[in-house]
Amino acid sequence: MNEPAPLAEQGTNAYARHRERDRGSVVSQTRIGFMNVLLIGSGGREHALSWALAKSPRLGRLFIAPGNPGTAQCGTNIALNPDDHSAVIAFCRSEQIGLVIIGPEAPLVGGLADALDGAGIKVFGPSQTAAQLEGSKAFTKALCDEAHVPTAAYARFTDAEKAKAYVRARGAPIVVKADGLAAGKGVVVAQTIQEAEEAIAMMASGGLGDAGSQIVIEDCLFGEEVSYFVLSDGDTALAFTSAQDHKAVGDGDTGPNTGGMGAYSPATVLTPALEQRVMDEIILPSIKTMKARGTPFKGILFAGLMLTDTGPKLIEYNVRFGDPECEVMLPRLKTDLLDVLEAGACGRLSEVSLAWENKTALTVIHAAKGYPGTPLKGTEIKGVEIAAKLPDTLVFHAGTTRDQDGRLLANGGRVLAVTAMADSVTEAQQKAYQALSAIDWAGGFYRSDIGWREVAREQKK
Ligand code: AMP
Ligand code: GLY
């Protein structure tokens, strides 16, 4: 493991003492280097980000827009519409925000980073054009062609009949994707031609809104999936870490896909040799090509990879931290997250090296019944405080809210992320499920096998 770079050593006891006294005051921010931060988002990812930022001795005030009851324990939640760029800029000016961190993809694709940049406000997150790496599958496929990045063979269509003819000629299994953002619902891995044709018909008839106006059809890749994360300031690409998500709703990876039902990090199936290949064959050519095009990627690049028999292949890029990957990566990060993200925003990543806990983290998503369809909202959740006090355990909030009496209620599909740290995935899994058993929530459910691939590998050792 690398030692933290000098940048990461700026936090001193002196800072910490001043922070206790002067937290958030203008004087402290300008005189001794405190920084006020605005974080955009409201999921488990944003609770994990705000939890990690709150550990920084350099943090002044932390605002989260709109946040959730978990982020409220780390900073101040505020009602600010990320689509209203002028309002975000005005807030940053009035609160002397030194760094804006954009969590979800939609505000990035909506150009919030460009607006902030244009107003002279430091922002961690890519431009609208660079966010097309997530916002348009056709954009990413074209980049893969240009940069010779290994990915599934594909064709793109605006005409449903031509798309169906291509599928019939190509055969099944085959993957049908809506070009635009579709909240995780835009990909159908079709096992039969009929299923593929139905997916094409659904997308072409507006079933996913504008996202489906262009359709990408891809060959099916086979292997084990991993999520790999790299920080970039446009020039430097700094390896972050890996995780493995569990997308299907049911045990044994059955049922429909979700935003992710649990994860662990690091994903050791991505060996150092494979990681090097991912960097050389996928990440670096992509970052270099984006820069050469005059649209450098700045932020965190999340590569969804398939480890196939012939090597790692890119399934997709996302332009943000993953959720629930964030809830297992950040608890392992020893380096000050504020220093790292600020360096990313300021083009100073070459000065940073990252240090990690020599532990595994595993998270299980506690979801509301009905998810990924219509989740049951408003049911009461008890015992979160008890679970969070267990050793090596963190409970991150996602879709939760509090009623007037302070009771915690479900308010979304993915509601809590229960993370545990340990020396092995097997042990972290046991601890996470022990914590879940302390949570009393009749309206929720979770998978009982998060980490199963790695647990099986550990048992063979
Ligand atoms: P996405 O919504 O783009 O993250 O894709 C959802 C999931 O669909 C991925 O995590 C993969 O499991 C699967 N998938 C996407 N593209 C392919 C492909 N070409 N081959 C096999 N599975 C794929
Ligand atoms: N966990 C997958 C994602 O964040 O897109």
Short mmCIF file of C-alpha atoms and ligand atoms in Angstrom, two decimals:
data_model
loop_
_atom_site.label_atom_id
_atom_site.label_comp_id
_atom_site.label_asym_id
_atom_site.label_seq_id
_atom_site.Cartn_x
_atom_site.Cartn_y
_atom_site.Cartn_z
CA MET A 1 0.00 0.00 0.00
CA ASN A 2 1.24 3.48 -0.81
CA GLU A 3 1.80 6.06 1.89
CA PRO A 4 -0.39 9.16 1.65
CA ALA A 5 1.17 12.02 -0.34
CA PRO A 6 2.05 15.30 1.39
CA LEU A 7 -1.30 16.67 0.27
CA ALA A 8 -3.04 14.17 2.45
CA GLU A 9 -0.94 15.08 5.46
CA GLN A 10 -2.23 18.62 5.71
CA GLY A 11 -4.72 17.71 8.39
CA THR A 12 -3.08 18.34 11.76
CA ASN A 13 -4.26 18.47 15.32
CA ALA A 14 -4.02 22.24 15.08
CA TYR A 15 -6.57 22.17 12.29
CA ALA A 16 -8.79 19.87 14.29
CA ARG A 17 -8.65 22.13 17.34
CA HIS A 18 -9.48 25.23 15.30
CA ARG A 19 -12.30 23.39 13.64
CA GLU A 20 -13.92 22.60 16.96
CA ARG A 21 -13.78 26.29 17.85
CA ASP A 22 -14.47 28.04 14.58
CA ARG A 23 -16.23 25.49 12.43
CA GLY A 24 -17.60 27.13 9.34
CA SER A 25 -16.92 30.74 10.19
CA VAL A 26 -15.63 32.96 7.39
CA VAL A 27 -12.58 33.84 9.46
CA SER A 28 -11.60 30.21 9.91
CA GLN A 29 -12.13 29.44 6.24
CA THR A 30 -9.92 32.22 4.94
CA ARG A 31 -7.32 32.25 7.71
CA ILE A 32 -6.50 28.65 8.36
CA GLY A 33 -7.64 26.78 5.29
CA PHE A 34 -11.02 25.38 6.25
CA MET A 35 -13.19 24.63 3.29
CA ASN A 36 -16.96 24.75 3.06
CA VAL A 37 -18.35 22.01 0.83
CA LEU A 38 -21.62 21.47 -1.00
CA LEU A 39 -22.48 17.87 -1.86
CA ILE A 40 -25.30 17.21 -4.34
CA GLY A 41 -27.42 14.07 -3.91
CA SER A 42 -29.52 12.08 -1.45
CA GLY A 43 -28.58 8.39 -1.69
CA GLY A 44 -26.49 5.92 0.29
CA ARG A 45 -23.57 7.08 -1.84
CA GLU A 46 -24.00 10.65 -0.57
CA HIS A 47 -24.26 9.50 3.05
CA ALA A 48 -20.98 7.59 2.58
CA LEU A 49 -19.39 10.64 0.91
CA SER A 50 -20.55 13.00 3.66
CA TRP A 51 -19.42 10.54 6.36
CA ALA A 52 -15.93 10.42 4.80
CA LEU A 53 -15.77 14.21 4.24
CA ALA A 54 -16.80 14.85 7.85
CA LYS A 55 -13.61 13.08 8.97
CA SER A 56 -11.46 15.72 7.25
CA PRO A 57 -9.80 18.16 9.67
CA ARG A 58 -9.96 20.75 6.87
CA LEU A 59 -13.72 20.63 6.48
CA GLY A 60 -15.53 23.83 7.41
CA ARG A 61 -19.26 23.50 6.88
CA LEU A 62 -20.77 20.65 4.88
CA PHE A 63 -24.09 21.18 3.08
CA ILE A 64 -25.93 18.36 1.35
CA ALA A 65 -28.64 19.08 -1.22
CA PRO A 66 -31.12 17.60 -0.62
CA GLY A 67 -29.49 14.90 1.57
CA ASN A 68 -31.28 12.39 3.80
CA PRO A 69 -31.53 11.70 7.56
CA GLY A 70 -28.09 10.04 7.44
CA THR A 71 -26.31 12.97 5.79
CA ALA A 72 -27.98 15.23 8.38
CA GLN A 73 -25.70 13.57 10.97
CA CYS A 74 -22.64 14.74 9.00
CA GLY A 75 -23.66 18.24 7.88
CA THR A 76 -26.63 20.44 7.03
CA ASN A 77 -29.27 19.27 4.57
CA ILE A 78 -30.65 22.01 2.34
CA ALA A 79 -33.46 22.19 -0.19
CA LEU A 80 -31.69 23.26 -3.36
CA ASN A 81 -32.76 22.15 -6.84
CA PRO A 82 -29.64 20.97 -8.74
CA ASP A 83 -31.38 21.75 -12.05
CA ASP A 84 -31.57 25.41 -11.04
CA HIS A 85 -27.95 26.29 -11.77
CA SER A 86 -28.35 29.98 -10.84
CA ALA A 87 -29.73 29.02 -7.42
CA VAL A 88 -26.81 26.62 -6.81
CA ILE A 89 -24.31 29.32 -7.82
CA ALA A 90 -26.02 31.92 -5.59
CA PHE A 91 -25.94 29.47 -2.65
CA CYS A 92 -22.23 28.76 -3.21
CA ARG A 93 -21.46 32.47 -3.19
CA SER A 94 -23.49 33.25 -0.08
CA GLU A 95 -22.04 30.31 1.89
CA GLN A 96 -18.47 30.71 0.59
CA ILE A 97 -18.41 27.16 -0.79
CA GLY A 98 -14.86 26.13 -1.69
CA LEU A 99 -15.77 22.86 -3.42
CA VAL A 100 -18.94 21.37 -4.91
CA ILE A 101 -19.08 17.57 -5.22
CA ILE A 102 -21.76 16.20 -7.54
CA GLY A 103 -22.89 12.69 -6.54
CA PRO A 104 -25.47 11.49 -9.11
CA GLU A 105 -25.31 11.38 -12.89
CA ALA A 106 -28.38 13.46 -13.76
CA PRO A 107 -26.99 16.87 -12.63
CA LEU A 108 -23.70 16.05 -14.41
CA VAL A 109 -25.46 15.20 -17.66
CA GLY A 110 -27.51 18.37 -17.06
CA GLY A 111 -24.35 20.52 -17.11
CA LEU A 112 -24.14 21.61 -13.46
CA ALA A 113 -20.33 21.24 -13.40
CA ASP A 114 -20.00 23.54 -16.45
CA ALA A 115 -22.23 26.17 -14.86
CA LEU A 116 -20.22 26.14 -11.61
CA ASP A 117 -16.94 26.17 -13.49
CA GLY A 118 -18.14 29.14 -15.55
CA ALA A 119 -18.94 30.97 -12.31
CA GLY A 120 -15.44 30.32 -10.97
CA ILE A 121 -16.59 27.79 -8.34
CA LYS A 122 -14.45 24.66 -7.87
CA VAL A 123 -16.31 21.49 -8.70
CA PHE A 124 -15.56 17.77 -8.57
CA GLY A 125 -17.39 16.13 -11.45
CA PRO A 126 -17.15 16.07 -15.26
CA SER A 127 -18.45 18.53 -17.81
CA GLN A 128 -21.71 17.90 -19.63
CA THR A 129 -19.82 16.69 -22.70
CA ALA A 130 -17.57 14.32 -20.72
CA ALA A 131 -20.64 13.08 -18.80
CA GLN A 132 -21.88 11.69 -22.14
CA LEU A 133 -19.70 8.70 -21.25
CA GLU A 134 -22.65 7.74 -19.05
CA GLY A 135 -25.38 9.81 -20.68
CA SER A 136 -25.11 8.15 -24.09
CA LYS A 137 -24.16 4.55 -24.75
CA ALA A 138 -23.59 5.39 -28.43
CA PHE A 139 -21.10 8.10 -27.38
CA THR A 140 -19.12 5.59 -25.31
CA LYS A 141 -19.20 2.98 -28.06
CA ALA A 142 -17.82 5.55 -30.53
CA LEU A 143 -15.07 6.44 -28.04
CA CYS A 144 -14.23 2.73 -27.67
CA ASP A 145 -13.86 2.48 -31.46
CA GLU A 146 -11.63 5.55 -31.59
CA ALA A 147 -9.48 4.56 -28.59
CA HIS A 148 -9.42 0.81 -29.45
CA VAL A 149 -10.95 -0.10 -26.09
CA PRO A 150 -12.06 -3.75 -25.87
CA THR A 151 -15.86 -3.92 -25.61
CA ALA A 152 -18.75 -5.95 -27.03
CA ALA A 153 -19.38 -5.69 -30.77
CA TYR A 154 -22.40 -3.46 -31.40
CA ALA A 155 -24.67 -1.66 -33.83
CA ARG A 156 -26.99 1.28 -33.24
CA PHE A 157 -30.44 1.98 -34.60
CA THR A 158 -33.20 4.54 -34.66
CA ASP A 159 -35.43 2.23 -36.72
CA ALA A 160 -37.04 -0.60 -34.73
CA GLU A 161 -37.51 -2.88 -37.76
CA LYS A 162 -33.83 -2.62 -38.72
CA ALA A 163 -32.87 -3.32 -35.09
CA LYS A 164 -35.07 -6.44 -35.06
CA ALA A 165 -33.59 -7.65 -38.34
CA TYR A 166 -30.07 -7.21 -36.88
CA VAL A 167 -31.04 -9.21 -33.78
CA ARG A 168 -32.48 -12.03 -35.91
CA ALA A 169 -29.29 -12.15 -37.98
CA ARG A 170 -27.00 -12.01 -34.93
CA GLY A 171 -28.85 -14.54 -32.73
CA ALA A 172 -29.44 -14.76 -28.96
CA PRO A 173 -28.40 -14.18 -26.22
CA ILE A 174 -28.05 -10.53 -27.18
CA VAL A 175 -28.17 -7.25 -25.25
CA VAL A 176 -30.61 -4.43 -26.08
CA LYS A 177 -29.81 -1.00 -24.60
CA ALA A 178 -31.58 2.33 -24.64
CA ASP A 179 -29.04 4.98 -25.61
CA GLY A 180 -29.86 7.53 -22.88
CA LEU A 181 -30.19 7.55 -19.08
CA ALA A 182 -32.97 5.23 -17.95
CA ALA A 183 -32.38 4.87 -14.19
CA GLY A 184 -30.93 1.37 -14.53
CA LYS A 185 -33.88 0.09 -16.60
CA GLY A 186 -32.39 0.67 -20.03
CA VAL A 187 -30.58 -2.67 -20.48
CA VAL A 188 -32.20 -5.97 -21.39
CA VAL A 189 -29.97 -9.05 -21.58
CA ALA A 190 -32.27 -11.04 -23.88
CA GLN A 191 -31.97 -14.81 -23.79
CA THR A 192 -34.16 -15.28 -26.88
CA ILE A 193 -34.80 -13.40 -30.13
CA GLN A 194 -38.40 -12.87 -29.02
CA GLU A 195 -37.29 -11.21 -25.77
CA ALA A 196 -34.90 -8.95 -27.71
CA GLU A 197 -37.63 -7.97 -30.18
CA GLU A 198 -39.99 -7.15 -27.31
CA ALA A 199 -37.34 -4.96 -25.68
CA ILE A 200 -36.77 -3.13 -28.98
CA ALA A 201 -40.51 -2.60 -29.42
CA MET A 202 -40.83 -1.28 -25.84
CA MET A 203 -37.96 1.18 -26.27
CA ALA A 204 -38.97 2.30 -29.77
CA SER A 205 -42.54 2.98 -28.65
CA GLY A 206 -41.32 5.38 -25.94
CA GLY A 207 -41.43 2.94 -23.00
CA LEU A 208 -38.33 4.64 -21.59
CA GLY A 209 -39.09 8.12 -22.90
CA ASP A 210 -36.42 9.86 -24.95
CA ALA A 211 -33.73 7.50 -23.61
CA GLY A 212 -34.92 4.85 -26.09
CA SER A 213 -35.03 7.00 -29.22
CA GLN A 214 -31.69 5.45 -30.18
CA ILE A 215 -31.07 1.77 -29.44
CA VAL A 216 -27.69 0.07 -29.07
CA ILE A 217 -27.56 -3.69 -29.67
CA GLU A 218 -24.55 -5.52 -28.29
CA ASP A 219 -23.15 -9.02 -28.29
CA CYS A 220 -23.51 -10.71 -24.93
CA LEU A 221 -20.30 -10.91 -22.91
CA PHE A 222 -19.64 -13.79 -20.51
CA GLY A 223 -17.58 -13.78 -17.32
CA GLU A 224 -17.52 -12.17 -13.90
CA GLU A 225 -18.39 -8.47 -13.53
CA VAL A 226 -16.39 -5.96 -11.51
CA SER A 227 -16.65 -2.25 -10.91
CA TYR A 228 -13.37 -0.35 -11.25
CA PHE A 229 -12.85 3.29 -10.28
CA VAL A 230 -10.24 5.81 -11.41
CA LEU A 231 -9.88 9.47 -10.47
CA SER A 232 -8.92 11.85 -13.24
CA ASP A 233 -8.23 15.57 -13.47
CA GLY A 234 -8.15 15.37 -17.25
CA ASP A 235 -4.43 14.54 -17.40
CA THR A 236 -3.56 12.21 -14.55
CA ALA A 237 -5.45 8.95 -14.03
CA LEU A 238 -5.15 7.75 -10.44
CA ALA A 239 -6.37 4.23 -9.69
CA PHE A 240 -8.95 4.33 -6.91
CA THR A 241 -10.13 0.81 -6.12
CA SER A 242 -12.46 -2.00 -7.16
CA ALA A 243 -15.73 -3.46 -5.91
CA GLN A 244 -18.21 -6.11 -6.94
CA ASP A 245 -21.89 -5.18 -7.06
CA HIS A 246 -24.90 -7.56 -7.04
CA LYS A 247 -27.42 -6.15 -9.49
CA ALA A 248 -30.17 -8.75 -9.52
CA VAL A 249 -32.87 -8.42 -6.87
CA GLY A 250 -32.87 -12.04 -5.72
CA ASP A 251 -30.50 -14.54 -4.13
CA GLY A 252 -28.33 -16.42 -6.61
CA ASP A 253 -28.47 -13.38 -8.94
CA THR A 254 -32.06 -14.08 -9.97
CA GLY A 255 -34.91 -11.73 -10.84
CA PRO A 256 -34.88 -8.29 -12.39
CA ASN A 257 -31.92 -5.89 -12.22
CA THR A 258 -31.79 -3.15 -9.60
CA GLY A 259 -29.44 -0.25 -8.91
CA GLY A 260 -27.43 -2.73 -6.82
CA MET A 261 -28.40 -4.93 -3.84
CA GLY A 262 -25.01 -5.13 -2.12
CA ALA A 263 -21.29 -5.00 -2.78
CA TYR A 264 -17.88 -5.73 -1.39
CA SER A 265 -14.49 -4.11 -1.90
CA PRO A 266 -11.82 -4.78 -2.99
CA ALA A 267 -12.82 -7.26 -5.70
CA THR A 268 -9.81 -9.58 -5.57
CA VAL A 269 -10.93 -11.36 -8.75
CA LEU A 270 -9.40 -8.30 -10.41
CA THR A 271 -5.80 -9.37 -9.82
CA PRO A 272 -2.97 -6.81 -10.04
CA ALA A 273 -2.13 -8.18 -13.52
CA LEU A 274 -5.73 -7.76 -14.70
CA GLU A 275 -5.90 -4.30 -13.13
CA GLN A 276 -2.83 -3.30 -15.12
CA ARG A 277 -4.52 -4.51 -18.31
CA VAL A 278 -7.64 -2.51 -17.45
CA MET A 279 -5.52 0.61 -16.99
CA ASP A 280 -3.47 0.09 -20.16
CA GLU A 281 -6.19 -1.19 -22.50
CA ILE A 282 -9.31 0.59 -21.24
CA ILE A 283 -8.83 3.53 -18.86
CA LEU A 284 -5.71 5.30 -20.17
CA PRO A 285 -6.73 5.19 -23.86
CA SER A 286 -10.15 6.57 -22.90
CA ILE A 287 -8.75 9.42 -20.76
CA LYS A 288 -6.19 10.24 -23.46
CA THR A 289 -8.78 10.29 -26.22
CA MET A 290 -11.15 12.49 -24.21
CA LYS A 291 -8.30 14.94 -23.66
CA ALA A 292 -7.25 14.85 -27.33
CA ARG A 293 -10.83 15.63 -28.34
CA GLY A 294 -10.70 18.77 -26.17
CA THR A 295 -13.25 17.33 -23.73
CA PRO A 296 -11.09 16.09 -20.83
CA PHE A 297 -12.72 13.87 -18.23
CA LYS A 298 -12.47 15.30 -14.71
CA GLY A 299 -14.01 13.40 -11.84
CA ILE A 300 -14.31 9.73 -10.99
CA LEU A 301 -14.59 7.33 -13.88
CA PHE A 302 -16.45 4.13 -13.01
CA ALA A 303 -15.79 1.30 -15.45
CA GLY A 304 -18.27 -1.58 -15.45
CA LEU A 305 -16.11 -4.48 -16.63
CA MET A 306 -16.64 -8.06 -17.71
CA LEU A 307 -13.65 -10.34 -17.06
CA THR A 308 -13.98 -12.57 -20.11
CA ASP A 309 -11.85 -15.53 -21.20
CA THR A 310 -10.01 -13.21 -23.56
CA GLY A 311 -9.42 -10.45 -21.00
CA PRO A 312 -11.27 -7.51 -19.42
CA LYS A 313 -13.90 -5.80 -21.59
CA LEU A 314 -15.75 -2.56 -20.95
CA ILE A 315 -19.50 -3.00 -20.44
CA GLU A 316 -20.17 0.65 -19.68
CA TYR A 317 -18.79 3.81 -18.14
CA ASN A 318 -20.42 5.80 -15.37
CA VAL A 319 -19.16 9.25 -14.51
CA ARG A 320 -19.66 9.17 -10.72
CA PHE A 321 -19.11 7.03 -7.66
CA GLY A 322 -21.16 3.82 -7.70
CA ASP A 323 -23.97 3.12 -5.30
CA PRO A 324 -23.63 0.79 -3.33
CA GLU A 325 -19.91 0.62 -4.30
CA CYS A 326 -19.26 3.92 -2.50
CA GLU A 327 -20.52 2.43 0.76
CA VAL A 328 -17.73 -0.19 0.65
CA MET A 329 -14.90 1.80 -0.93
CA LEU A 330 -14.93 4.89 1.29
CA PRO A 331 -14.81 3.04 4.63
CA ARG A 332 -11.53 1.51 3.37
CA LEU A 333 -9.98 4.84 2.32
CA LYS A 334 -7.41 6.13 4.82
CA THR A 335 -6.46 9.27 2.85
CA ASP A 336 -8.46 12.45 3.51
CA LEU A 337 -11.28 12.41 0.94
CA LEU A 338 -11.56 16.20 0.89
CA ASP A 339 -7.87 16.50 -0.06
CA VAL A 340 -8.32 13.91 -2.80
CA LEU A 341 -11.44 15.41 -4.37
CA GLU A 342 -10.05 18.94 -4.14
CA ALA A 343 -6.88 17.79 -5.91
CA GLY A 344 -9.10 16.21 -8.58
CA ALA A 345 -10.98 19.47 -9.06
CA CYS A 346 -7.78 21.56 -9.17
CA GLY A 347 -5.72 19.43 -11.59
CA ARG A 348 -3.32 18.29 -8.85
CA LEU A 349 -3.95 14.54 -8.81
CA SER A 350 -0.33 13.84 -9.77
CA GLU A 351 0.57 14.97 -6.21
CA VAL A 352 -1.77 12.44 -4.56
CA SER A 353 -1.28 8.84 -3.56
CA LEU A 354 -3.96 6.88 -1.79
CA ALA A 355 -3.76 4.72 1.33
CA TRP A 356 -6.27 1.98 2.09
CA GLU A 357 -7.22 -0.07 5.13
CA ASN A 358 -6.00 -3.61 4.70
CA LYS A 359 -9.57 -4.86 5.22
CA THR A 360 -12.55 -5.97 3.21
CA ALA A 361 -15.80 -4.03 3.39
CA LEU A 362 -19.14 -5.57 2.51
CA THR A 363 -22.51 -3.84 2.32
CA VAL A 364 -26.04 -5.24 2.11
CA ILE A 365 -28.86 -3.09 0.80
CA HIS A 366 -32.04 -3.17 2.87
CA ALA A 367 -34.70 -2.34 0.29
CA ALA A 368 -38.41 -1.57 0.59
CA LYS A 369 -40.80 -4.36 -0.42
CA GLY A 370 -41.87 -3.87 -4.03
CA TYR A 371 -38.43 -2.68 -5.22
CA PRO A 372 -37.30 -2.56 -8.06
CA GLY A 373 -40.95 -2.06 -8.99
CA THR A 374 -43.01 0.36 -6.89
CA PRO A 375 -41.54 0.39 -3.38
CA LEU A 376 -43.73 0.45 -0.30
CA LYS A 377 -43.22 3.84 1.36
CA GLY A 378 -43.95 5.14 4.85
CA THR A 379 -43.26 1.98 6.89
CA GLU A 380 -41.38 2.52 10.16
CA ILE A 381 -37.79 1.37 10.62
CA LYS A 382 -36.44 0.71 14.13
CA GLY A 383 -33.10 -0.40 15.48
CA VAL A 384 -30.78 1.48 13.10
CA GLU A 385 -28.92 3.06 16.04
CA ILE A 386 -28.43 -0.37 17.64
CA ALA A 387 -27.06 -1.83 14.39
CA ALA A 388 -24.76 1.15 13.82
CA LYS A 389 -23.17 0.71 17.26
CA LEU A 390 -22.02 -2.85 16.54
CA PRO A 391 -18.25 -3.13 16.07
CA ASP A 392 -16.87 -2.40 12.57
CA THR A 393 -20.36 -1.57 11.32
CA LEU A 394 -21.76 1.48 9.52
CA VAL A 395 -25.36 2.03 8.53
CA PHE A 396 -25.75 4.41 5.60
CA HIS A 397 -29.14 5.92 4.84
CA ALA A 398 -30.52 6.11 1.30
CA GLY A 399 -34.33 6.35 0.86
CA THR A 400 -35.25 7.27 4.43
CA THR A 401 -37.13 10.21 5.92
CA ARG A 402 -38.21 11.31 9.39
CA ASP A 403 -41.79 12.18 10.31
CA GLN A 404 -42.76 15.04 12.62
CA ASP A 405 -42.20 12.83 15.66
CA GLY A 406 -38.69 11.92 14.53
CA ARG A 407 -39.62 8.35 13.55
CA LEU A 408 -37.55 6.91 10.71
CA LEU A 409 -39.64 5.89 7.70
CA ALA A 410 -38.94 4.22 4.35
CA ASN A 411 -39.09 6.74 1.52
CA GLY A 412 -37.60 5.01 -1.53
CA GLY A 413 -36.54 1.71 -3.11
CA ARG A 414 -33.08 1.22 -1.65
CA VAL A 415 -33.45 2.41 1.94
CA LEU A 416 -30.37 1.47 3.99
CA ALA A 417 -26.87 0.16 3.20
CA VAL A 418 -25.46 -1.88 6.08
CA THR A 419 -21.66 -2.06 5.83
CA ALA A 420 -19.24 -4.16 7.86
CA MET A 421 -15.44 -4.31 7.78
CA ALA A 422 -13.37 -7.41 8.46
CA ASP A 423 -10.29 -9.37 7.40
CA SER A 424 -12.22 -11.49 4.91
CA VAL A 425 -15.42 -11.29 2.87
CA THR A 426 -16.78 -14.28 4.81
CA GLU A 427 -16.32 -12.48 8.12
CA ALA A 428 -17.58 -9.12 6.81
CA GLN A 429 -20.66 -10.90 5.45
CA GLN A 430 -21.39 -12.45 8.86
CA LYS A 431 -21.03 -9.07 10.60
CA ALA A 432 -23.24 -7.25 8.08
CA TYR A 433 -26.04 -9.81 8.43
CA GLN A 434 -25.73 -9.68 12.22
CA ALA A 435 -26.25 -5.91 12.03
CA LEU A 436 -29.24 -6.38 9.72
CA SER A 437 -30.85 -8.70 12.24
CA ALA A 438 -30.79 -5.81 14.75
CA ILE A 439 -32.94 -3.70 12.39
CA ASP A 440 -36.65 -4.07 12.94
CA TRP A 441 -38.41 -3.23 9.68
CA ALA A 442 -41.38 -5.29 8.48
CA GLY A 443 -41.56 -3.30 5.23
CA GLY A 444 -38.07 -4.25 4.06
CA PHE A 445 -36.17 -7.13 2.48
CA TYR A 446 -32.58 -7.94 1.52
CA ARG A 447 -30.56 -10.54 -0.32
CA SER A 448 -29.02 -13.14 1.97
CA ASP A 449 -25.99 -13.99 -0.18
CA ILE A 450 -24.07 -10.76 -0.85
CA GLY A 451 -20.43 -11.64 -1.53
CA TRP A 452 -21.22 -15.27 -2.45
CA ARG A 453 -18.64 -15.57 -5.22
CA GLU A 454 -15.81 -14.42 -2.99
CA VAL A 455 -17.05 -16.45 0.00
CA ALA A 456 -16.91 -19.55 -2.22
CA ARG A 457 -13.36 -18.67 -3.29
CA GLU A 458 -12.29 -18.08 0.32
CA GLN A 459 -13.70 -21.47 1.33
CA LYS A 460 -11.59 -23.18 -1.35
CA LYS A 461 -8.37 -21.61 -0.02
P1 AMP B 1 -26.06 -1.15 -17.14
O1 AMP B 1 -27.44 -0.69 -16.79
O2 AMP B 1 -25.51 -0.57 -18.39
O3 AMP B 1 -25.18 -1.11 -15.91
O4 AMP B 1 -26.16 -2.70 -17.45
C1 AMP B 1 -26.81 -3.51 -16.56
C2 AMP B 1 -26.22 -4.87 -16.57
O5 AMP B 1 -26.52 -5.50 -17.81
C3 AMP B 1 -24.72 -4.95 -16.46
O6 AMP B 1 -24.28 -4.83 -15.15
C4 AMP B 1 -24.48 -6.35 -17.00
O7 AMP B 1 -24.79 -7.31 -16.01
C5 AMP B 1 -25.50 -6.45 -18.10
N1 AMP B 1 -24.89 -6.18 -19.39
C6 AMP B 1 -24.80 -5.00 -20.04
N2 AMP B 1 -24.16 -5.15 -21.21
C7 AMP B 1 -23.85 -6.46 -21.32
C8 AMP B 1 -23.19 -7.26 -22.31
N3 AMP B 1 -22.75 -6.74 -23.46
N4 AMP B 1 -23.04 -8.57 -22.07
C9 AMP B 1 -23.51 -9.13 -20.93
N5 AMP B 1 -24.15 -8.44 -19.97
C10 AMP B 1 -24.30 -7.12 -20.16
N1 GLY B 2 -24.05 0.11 -8.54
C1 GLY B 2 -24.11 0.51 -9.88
C2 GLY B 2 -24.22 1.94 -10.12
O1 GLY B 2 -23.98 2.76 -9.25
O2 GLY B 2 -24.55 2.29 -11.24
#
